[in-house]
PDB file of C-alpha atoms in Angstrom:
ATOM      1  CA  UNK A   1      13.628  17.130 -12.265  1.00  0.00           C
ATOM      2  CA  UNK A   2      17.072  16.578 -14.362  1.00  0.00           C
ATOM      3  CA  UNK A   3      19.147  13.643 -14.791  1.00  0.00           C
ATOM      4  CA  UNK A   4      22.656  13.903 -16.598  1.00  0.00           C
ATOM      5  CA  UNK A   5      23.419  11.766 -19.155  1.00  0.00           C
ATOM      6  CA  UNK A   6      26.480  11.813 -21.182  1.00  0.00           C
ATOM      7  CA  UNK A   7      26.818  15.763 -20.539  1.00  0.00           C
ATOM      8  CA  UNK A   8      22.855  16.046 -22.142  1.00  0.00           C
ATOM      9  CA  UNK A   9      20.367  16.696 -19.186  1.00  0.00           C
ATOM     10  CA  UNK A  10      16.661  15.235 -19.342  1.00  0.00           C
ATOM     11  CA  UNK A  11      14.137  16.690 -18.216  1.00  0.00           C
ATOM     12  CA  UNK A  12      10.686  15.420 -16.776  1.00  0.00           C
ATOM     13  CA  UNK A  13       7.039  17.228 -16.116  1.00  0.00           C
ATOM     14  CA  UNK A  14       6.061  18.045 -12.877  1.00  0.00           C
ATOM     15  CA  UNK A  15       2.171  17.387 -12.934  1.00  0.00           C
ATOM     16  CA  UNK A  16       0.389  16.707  -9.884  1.00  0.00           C
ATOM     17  CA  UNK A  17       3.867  16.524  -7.781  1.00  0.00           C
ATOM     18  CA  UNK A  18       5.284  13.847  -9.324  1.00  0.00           C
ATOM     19  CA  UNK A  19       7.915  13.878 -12.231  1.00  0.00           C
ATOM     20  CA  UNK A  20       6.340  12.316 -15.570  1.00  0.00           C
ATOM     21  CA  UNK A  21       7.386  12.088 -18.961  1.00  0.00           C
ATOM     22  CA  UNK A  22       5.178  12.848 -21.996  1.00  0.00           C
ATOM     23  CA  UNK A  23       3.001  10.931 -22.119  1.00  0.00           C
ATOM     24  CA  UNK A  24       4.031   9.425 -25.465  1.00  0.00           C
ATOM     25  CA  UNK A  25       7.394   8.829 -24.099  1.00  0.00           C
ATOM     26  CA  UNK A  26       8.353  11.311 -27.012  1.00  0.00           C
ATOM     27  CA  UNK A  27      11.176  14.362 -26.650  1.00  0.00           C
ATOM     28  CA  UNK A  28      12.763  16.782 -28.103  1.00  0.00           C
ATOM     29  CA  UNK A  29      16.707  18.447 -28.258  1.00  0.00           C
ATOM     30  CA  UNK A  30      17.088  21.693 -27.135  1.00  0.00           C
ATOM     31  CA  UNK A  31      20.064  22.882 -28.871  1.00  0.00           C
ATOM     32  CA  UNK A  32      22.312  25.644 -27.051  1.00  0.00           C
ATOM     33  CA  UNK A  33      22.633  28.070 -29.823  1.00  0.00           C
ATOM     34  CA  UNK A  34      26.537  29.029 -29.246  1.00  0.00           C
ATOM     35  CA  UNK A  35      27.668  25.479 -29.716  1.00  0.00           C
ATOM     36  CA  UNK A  36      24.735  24.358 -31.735  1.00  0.00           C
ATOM     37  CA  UNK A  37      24.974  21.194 -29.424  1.00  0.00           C
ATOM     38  CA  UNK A  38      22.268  19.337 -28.073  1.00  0.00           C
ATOM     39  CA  UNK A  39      22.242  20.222 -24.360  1.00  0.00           C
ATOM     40  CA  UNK A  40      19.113  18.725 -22.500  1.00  0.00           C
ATOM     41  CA  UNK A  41      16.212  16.739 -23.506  1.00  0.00           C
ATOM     42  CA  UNK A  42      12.609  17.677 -23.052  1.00  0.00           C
ATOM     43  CA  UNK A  43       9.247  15.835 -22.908  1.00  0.00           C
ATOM     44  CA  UNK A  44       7.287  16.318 -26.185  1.00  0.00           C
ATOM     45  CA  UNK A  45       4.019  17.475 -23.989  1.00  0.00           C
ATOM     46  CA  UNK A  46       0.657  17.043 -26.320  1.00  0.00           C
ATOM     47  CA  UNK A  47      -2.904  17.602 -25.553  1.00  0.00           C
ATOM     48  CA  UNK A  48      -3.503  14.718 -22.966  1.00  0.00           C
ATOM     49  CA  UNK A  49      -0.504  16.012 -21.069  1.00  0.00           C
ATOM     50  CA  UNK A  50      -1.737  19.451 -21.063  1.00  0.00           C
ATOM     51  CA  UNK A  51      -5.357  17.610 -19.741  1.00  0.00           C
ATOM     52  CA  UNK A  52      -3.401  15.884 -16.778  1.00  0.00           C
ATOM     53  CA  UNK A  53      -1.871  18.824 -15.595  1.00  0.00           C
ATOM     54  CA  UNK A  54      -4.782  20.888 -15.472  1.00  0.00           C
ATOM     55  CA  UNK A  55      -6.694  18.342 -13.678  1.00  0.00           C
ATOM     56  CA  UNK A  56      -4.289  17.863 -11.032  1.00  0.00           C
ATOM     57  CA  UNK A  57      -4.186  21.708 -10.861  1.00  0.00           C
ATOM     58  CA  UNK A  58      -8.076  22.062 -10.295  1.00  0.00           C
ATOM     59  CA  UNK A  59      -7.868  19.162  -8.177  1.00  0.00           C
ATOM     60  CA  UNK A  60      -5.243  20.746  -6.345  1.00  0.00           C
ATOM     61  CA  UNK A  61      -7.171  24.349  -5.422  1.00  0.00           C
TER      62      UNK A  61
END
C-alpha cells in the first residue's frame, strides 16, 4: 500500500494481509538517483518485523 504525500509516496508492509509499518515506526528515503530527490518513504523493517512476517507466513500454509 502507498499513500501520496506532498509528491513523496509511503509505503507500508504487507504482513499477514494487513498493511503495517515497522514496527518502530522508523523509515527511510529512497532517493531517485536522476534527481537525487527523495521520492517515497519506506518502513525501516528490523528483526521483530522480519519475525511477524514469517509467522503469519507459516501460519498462513
Amino acid at each position: 500500500m502507498a499513500t501520496a504525500v506532498s509528491s513523496v509516496t509511503q509505503y507500508k508492509m504487507l504482513i499477514g494481509g494487513e498493511w503495517v509499518d515497522a514496527s518502530s515506526g522508523q523509515t527511510y528515503d529512497s532517493m531517485n538517483p536522476y534527481t537525487g530527490q527523495t521520492w517515497a518513504q519506506m518502513p525501516d523493517a528490523q528483526a521483530e518485523d522480519v519475525d511477524r512476517a514469517v509467522q503469519a507466513a507459516r501460519k498462513a500454509v
